mmCIF file of C-alpha atoms in Angstrom:
data_model
loop_
_atom_site.group_PDB
_atom_site.id
_atom_site.type_symbol
_atom_site.label_atom_id
_atom_site.label_comp_id
_atom_site.label_asym_id
_atom_site.label_seq_id
_atom_site.Cartn_x
_atom_site.Cartn_y
_atom_site.Cartn_z
ATOM 1 C CA GLN A 12 -21.397 32.611 33.855
ATOM 2 C CA LYS A 13 -23.656 30.083 32.234
ATOM 3 C CA GLU A 14 -22.032 26.680 32.099
ATOM 4 C CA VAL A 15 -24.089 25.207 29.286
ATOM 5 C CA GLU A 16 -25.147 27.549 26.512
ATOM 6 C CA GLN A 17 -27.616 27.124 23.684
ATOM 7 C CA ASN A 18 -29.099 29.571 21.206
ATOM 8 C CA SER A 19 -32.636 30.185 22.375
ATOM 9 C CA GLY A 20 -33.991 30.460 18.842
ATOM 10 C CA PRO A 21 -36.518 30.127 17.535
ATOM 11 C CA LEU A 22 -34.800 28.111 14.848
ATOM 12 C CA SER A 23 -37.095 27.820 11.874
ATOM 13 C CA VAL A 24 -36.517 25.242 9.121
ATOM 14 C CA PRO A 25 -38.705 24.007 6.259
ATOM 15 C CA GLU A 26 -40.063 20.478 6.312
ATOM 16 C CA GLY A 27 -37.521 18.023 4.934
ATOM 17 C CA ALA A 28 -34.498 20.186 5.750
ATOM 18 C CA ILE A 29 -31.716 19.472 8.236
ATOM 19 C CA ALA A 30 -32.039 21.192 11.594
ATOM 20 C CA SER A 31 -28.777 21.842 13.431
ATOM 21 C CA LEU A 32 -28.823 22.531 17.156
ATOM 22 C CA ASN A 33 -25.691 23.491 19.048
ATOM 23 C CA CYS A 34 -24.579 23.461 22.654
ATOM 24 C CA THR A 35 -21.325 24.604 24.269
ATOM 25 C CA TYR A 36 -20.147 23.823 27.790
ATOM 26 C CA SER A 37 -17.491 25.204 30.085
ATOM 27 C CA ASP A 38 -16.391 22.192 32.189
ATOM 28 C CA ARG A 39 -13.600 20.667 30.121
ATOM 29 C CA GLY A 40 -13.776 17.421 32.086
ATOM 30 C CA SER A 41 -17.462 16.800 31.362
ATOM 31 C CA GLN A 42 -18.138 13.177 30.608
ATOM 32 C CA SER A 43 -21.748 12.621 29.583
ATOM 33 C CA PHE A 44 -23.904 14.616 27.208
ATOM 34 C CA PHE A 45 -27.627 14.406 26.620
ATOM 35 C CA TRP A 46 -30.226 15.880 24.312
ATOM 36 C CA TYR A 47 -33.797 16.027 25.543
ATOM 37 C CA ARG A 48 -36.876 17.133 23.618
ATOM 38 C CA GLN A 49 -39.720 18.960 25.304
ATOM 39 C CA TYR A 50 -43.031 19.565 23.601
ATOM 40 C CA SER A 51 -45.077 22.507 24.796
ATOM 41 C CA GLY A 52 -46.896 21.559 27.991
ATOM 42 C CA LYS A 53 -45.086 18.225 28.284
ATOM 43 C CA SER A 54 -42.095 16.873 30.168
ATOM 44 C CA PRO A 55 -38.636 16.470 28.657
ATOM 45 C CA GLU A 56 -37.841 13.132 27.064
ATOM 46 C CA LEU A 57 -34.468 11.768 26.029
ATOM 47 C CA ILE A 58 -33.511 11.956 22.361
ATOM 48 C CA MET A 59 -29.832 11.048 22.415
ATOM 49 C CA SER A 60 -26.952 10.458 24.788
ATOM 50 C CA ILE A 61 -23.291 10.599 23.767
ATOM 51 C CA TYR A 62 -20.180 9.911 25.778
ATOM 52 C CA SER A 63 -17.204 9.884 23.386
ATOM 53 C CA ASN A 64 -15.927 12.125 20.612
ATOM 54 C CA GLY A 65 -17.467 11.704 17.203
ATOM 55 C CA ASP A 66 -20.899 11.047 15.826
ATOM 56 C CA LYS A 67 -23.711 8.881 17.116
ATOM 57 C CA GLU A 68 -26.674 8.212 14.871
ATOM 58 C CA ASP A 69 -30.175 7.052 15.762
ATOM 59 C CA GLY A 70 -32.659 7.182 12.933
ATOM 60 C CA ARG A 71 -33.032 10.765 11.749
ATOM 61 C CA PHE A 72 -31.023 12.083 14.711
ATOM 62 C CA THR A 73 -27.241 12.450 14.905
ATOM 63 C CA ALA A 74 -25.384 13.718 17.943
ATOM 64 C CA GLN A 75 -21.886 15.081 17.455
ATOM 65 C CA LEU A 76 -19.410 15.590 20.279
ATOM 66 C CA ASN A 77 -16.134 17.506 20.142
ATOM 67 C CA LYS A 78 -14.550 17.604 23.587
ATOM 68 C CA ALA A 79 -11.532 19.627 22.440
ATOM 69 C CA SER A 80 -13.809 22.436 21.292
ATOM 70 C CA GLN A 81 -16.313 21.783 24.102
ATOM 71 C CA TYR A 82 -19.411 21.552 21.997
ATOM 72 C CA VAL A 83 -22.082 19.019 21.299
ATOM 73 C CA SER A 84 -24.604 19.277 18.495
ATOM 74 C CA LEU A 85 -27.772 17.564 17.385
ATOM 75 C CA LEU A 86 -28.675 17.181 13.719
ATOM 76 C CA ILE A 87 -32.199 16.295 12.685
ATOM 77 C CA ARG A 88 -32.437 15.074 9.112
ATOM 78 C CA ASP A 89 -35.638 15.232 7.070
ATOM 79 C CA SER A 90 -37.217 17.506 9.676
ATOM 80 C CA GLN A 91 -40.927 16.987 10.261
ATOM 81 C CA PRO A 92 -43.515 19.333 11.784
ATOM 82 C CA SER A 93 -43.713 16.845 14.669
ATOM 83 C CA ASP A 94 -40.093 17.746 15.501
ATOM 84 C CA SER A 95 -41.226 21.239 16.500
ATOM 85 C CA ALA A 96 -40.297 21.460 20.175
ATOM 86 C CA THR A 97 -37.701 22.829 22.548
ATOM 87 C CA TYR A 98 -34.443 20.876 22.607
ATOM 88 C CA LEU A 99 -32.519 20.845 25.865
ATOM 89 C CA CYS A 100 -28.825 20.091 26.159
ATOM 90 C CA ALA A 101 -27.610 18.584 29.451
ATOM 91 C CA VAL A 102 -23.999 17.990 30.454
ATOM 92 C CA SER A 103 -22.703 15.911 33.334
ATOM 93 C CA GLN A 104 -19.982 17.601 35.342
ATOM 94 C CA THR A 105 -16.893 15.939 36.734
ATOM 95 C CA GLY A 106 -16.308 15.388 40.388
ATOM 96 C CA ASN A 107 -18.258 13.578 43.049
ATOM 97 C CA ASN A 108 -21.872 12.877 42.288
ATOM 98 C CA ARG A 109 -21.618 14.228 38.722
ATOM 99 C CA LYS A 110 -24.143 17.038 38.780
ATOM 100 C CA LEU A 111 -26.159 17.505 35.595
ATOM 101 C CA ILE A 112 -26.120 21.013 34.112
ATOM 102 C CA TRP A 113 -28.850 22.122 31.709
ATOM 103 C CA GLY A 114 -28.942 24.663 28.919
ATOM 104 C CA LEU A 115 -31.992 26.864 28.510
ATOM 105 C CA GLY A 116 -33.018 25.090 25.337
ATOM 106 C CA THR A 117 -33.439 25.908 21.668
ATOM 107 C CA SER A 118 -36.913 26.279 20.247
ATOM 108 C CA LEU A 119 -37.283 24.569 16.863
ATOM 109 C CA ALA A 120 -40.119 25.224 14.438
ATOM 110 C CA VAL A 121 -40.454 23.011 11.361
ATOM 111 C CA ASN A 122 -42.682 24.640 8.786
ATOM 112 C CA PRO A 123 -44.773 22.478 6.435
ATOM 113 C CA LYS B 88 -43.133 -0.885 33.626
ATOM 114 C CA ALA B 89 -44.824 2.077 35.285
ATOM 115 C CA GLY B 90 -43.334 5.494 34.658
ATOM 116 C CA VAL B 91 -42.573 8.304 37.063
ATOM 117 C CA THR B 92 -45.692 9.410 38.919
ATOM 118 C CA GLN B 93 -46.104 12.882 40.344
ATOM 119 C CA THR B 94 -48.956 14.050 42.527
ATOM 120 C CA PRO B 95 -50.826 16.286 42.582
ATOM 121 C CA ARG B 96 -50.815 17.383 38.952
ATOM 122 C CA TYR B 97 -52.284 20.798 39.619
ATOM 123 C CA LEU B 98 -52.655 22.849 42.743
ATOM 124 C CA ILE B 99 -53.440 26.391 43.754
ATOM 125 C CA LYS B 100 -52.139 27.925 46.956
ATOM 126 C CA THR B 101 -51.981 31.384 48.459
ATOM 127 C CA ARG B 102 -48.940 33.305 49.607
ATOM 128 C CA GLY B 103 -47.577 32.163 52.944
ATOM 129 C CA GLN B 104 -48.961 28.644 52.695
ATOM 130 C CA GLN B 105 -46.833 25.565 52.267
ATOM 131 C CA VAL B 106 -47.059 22.743 49.763
ATOM 132 C CA THR B 107 -45.833 19.166 49.540
ATOM 133 C CA LEU B 108 -45.317 17.431 46.207
ATOM 134 C CA SER B 109 -44.791 13.713 45.754
ATOM 135 C CA CYS B 110 -42.804 11.690 43.236
ATOM 136 C CA SER B 111 -42.770 7.922 42.780
ATOM 137 C CA PRO B 112 -39.840 6.836 40.603
ATOM 138 C CA ILE B 113 -39.621 3.946 38.201
ATOM 139 C CA SER B 114 -39.261 0.677 40.069
ATOM 140 C CA GLY B 115 -35.602 -0.030 40.733
ATOM 141 C CA HIS B 116 -34.486 3.570 40.269
ATOM 142 C CA ARG B 117 -32.712 4.906 43.329
ATOM 143 C CA SER B 118 -32.147 8.496 42.210
ATOM 144 C CA VAL B 119 -34.809 11.195 42.196
ATOM 145 C CA SER B 120 -34.081 14.730 41.014
ATOM 146 C CA TRP B 121 -36.362 17.734 41.338
ATOM 147 C CA TYR B 122 -36.548 20.705 38.975
ATOM 148 C CA GLN B 123 -38.431 23.967 38.790
ATOM 149 C CA GLN B 124 -39.404 25.170 35.333
ATOM 150 C CA THR B 125 -40.702 28.639 34.536
ATOM 151 C CA PRO B 126 -41.027 30.379 31.165
ATOM 152 C CA GLY B 127 -37.689 31.823 30.153
ATOM 153 C CA GLN B 128 -35.763 30.241 33.025
ATOM 154 C CA GLY B 129 -35.408 26.721 31.746
ATOM 155 C CA LEU B 130 -34.938 23.805 34.072
ATOM 156 C CA GLN B 131 -33.658 24.966 37.441
ATOM 157 C CA PHE B 132 -32.180 22.153 39.523
ATOM 158 C CA LEU B 133 -33.505 21.916 43.055
ATOM 159 C CA PHE B 134 -31.945 18.777 44.528
ATOM 160 C CA GLU B 135 -31.180 15.139 43.926
ATOM 161 C CA TYR B 136 -31.710 12.266 46.301
ATOM 162 C CA PHE B 137 -30.048 8.881 46.048
ATOM 163 C CA SER B 138 -30.806 6.052 48.462
ATOM 164 C CA GLU B 139 -32.418 8.455 50.952
ATOM 165 C CA THR B 140 -29.444 10.866 50.954
ATOM 166 C CA GLN B 141 -29.340 14.296 49.370
ATOM 167 C CA ARG B 142 -26.584 14.038 46.787
ATOM 168 C CA ASN B 143 -26.690 17.441 45.134
ATOM 169 C CA LYS B 144 -28.440 20.717 45.803
ATOM 170 C CA GLY B 145 -29.191 23.707 43.606
ATOM 171 C CA ASN B 146 -29.246 27.384 44.481
ATOM 172 C CA PHE B 147 -32.658 27.688 46.051
ATOM 173 C CA PRO B 148 -33.518 29.162 49.447
ATOM 174 C CA GLY B 149 -34.057 27.004 52.477
ATOM 175 C CA ARG B 150 -37.831 27.228 51.997
ATOM 176 C CA PHE B 151 -37.368 24.445 49.469
ATOM 177 C CA SER B 152 -36.661 21.084 51.022
ATOM 178 C CA GLY B 153 -37.006 17.463 50.160
ATOM 179 C CA ARG B 154 -36.592 13.946 51.350
ATOM 180 C CA GLN B 155 -36.531 10.414 50.038
ATOM 181 C CA PHE B 156 -38.003 7.342 51.641
ATOM 182 C CA SER B 157 -36.671 3.814 51.769
ATOM 183 C CA ASN B 158 -38.889 2.812 48.826
ATOM 184 C CA SER B 159 -37.255 5.627 46.774
ATOM 185 C CA ARG B 160 -40.396 7.748 46.722
ATOM 186 C CA SER B 161 -39.546 11.378 47.235
ATOM 187 C CA GLU B 162 -41.316 14.468 48.456
ATOM 188 C CA MET B 163 -40.445 18.104 48.167
ATOM 189 C CA ASN B 164 -41.825 20.832 50.365
ATOM 190 C CA VAL B 165 -42.017 24.556 49.822
ATOM 191 C CA SER B 166 -42.828 26.638 52.868
ATOM 192 C CA THR B 167 -43.984 30.240 53.075
ATOM 193 C CA LEU B 168 -44.999 30.316 49.426
ATOM 194 C CA GLU B 169 -44.262 33.390 47.329
ATOM 195 C CA LEU B 170 -45.819 34.464 44.045
ATOM 196 C CA GLY B 171 -42.542 33.658 42.292
ATOM 197 C CA ASP B 172 -42.845 30.019 43.301
ATOM 198 C CA SER B 173 -45.551 29.551 40.687
ATOM 199 C CA ALA B 174 -44.015 27.049 38.293
ATOM 200 C CA LEU B 175 -44.033 23.551 36.921
ATOM 201 C CA TYR B 176 -42.194 21.230 39.299
ATOM 202 C CA LEU B 177 -40.720 18.199 37.620
ATOM 203 C CA CYS B 178 -39.167 15.156 39.130
ATOM 204 C CA ALA B 179 -37.023 12.678 37.276
ATOM 205 C CA SER B 180 -35.710 9.277 38.220
ATOM 206 C CA SER B 181 -32.662 7.317 37.143
ATOM 207 C CA GLU B 182 -30.914 4.147 38.176
ATOM 208 C CA GLN B 183 -27.596 5.484 39.413
ATOM 209 C CA GLY B 184 -27.860 9.254 39.346
ATOM 210 C CA ALA B 185 -28.653 12.247 37.183
ATOM 211 C CA GLY B 186 -25.152 12.701 35.856
ATOM 212 C CA ALA B 187 -24.538 9.072 35.027
ATOM 213 C CA ASN B 188 -27.787 7.891 33.558
ATOM 214 C CA VAL B 189 -30.703 8.879 31.420
ATOM 215 C CA LEU B 190 -33.443 10.699 33.286
ATOM 216 C CA THR B 191 -37.093 9.773 32.992
ATOM 217 C CA PHE B 192 -39.368 12.653 33.902
ATOM 218 C CA GLY B 193 -42.787 12.650 35.458
ATOM 219 C CA ALA B 194 -45.644 14.718 34.066
ATOM 220 C CA GLY B 195 -45.025 17.448 36.607
ATOM 221 C CA SER B 196 -46.941 19.286 39.289
ATOM 222 C CA ARG B 197 -48.125 22.725 38.242
ATOM 223 C CA LEU B 198 -48.243 25.065 41.212
ATOM 224 C CA THR B 199 -50.024 28.394 41.110
ATOM 225 C CA VAL B 200 -49.518 30.780 44.009
ATOM 226 C CA LEU B 201 -52.084 33.560 44.366
#
């Protein structure tokens, strides 16, 4: 059973729209949550990290965490073609050494 | 501040050979994690090293091994290469560990097994 799940997409949105990416996880005690962006042929890079329930905003990006429902989402406002990439959700498990579990990623295409 | 450096960037091997990949983390980072990435499989965790000790290990066969040196540089080795080992191998460094901190990835080593 996959421990971190994301819709693979592709998610297609028009330029200027809001893109909503979702991630669910199975370990109820998970403590740290990360969104990484990976352009085709490149390495993942951090977009947002979130550790407590609620919203965290950084420019056009907002991460939302709901531990009771075990989901974390990423909203991208005013989507740009340069946002077209695969977005990876990563969740830190509880226990010793806090292993990081990755989703398979959601492919986002922003159409001009 | 220099980033994470992986060498070599590209390499071609044949079945049965072995390969060693190197990763130099960001200065001051003590954790190095290794991942295999193939189309459709996402990031598959191989192992994490922290202060020269293997902290976590993924579900890969024993042909995949690694180590970390006192200067935090890490190497991974794949023996008896199979066609299915063709992939992008990424390493990532962090200050305290993959679960606790943000990861910074290297550019990757792309391995092709013929």
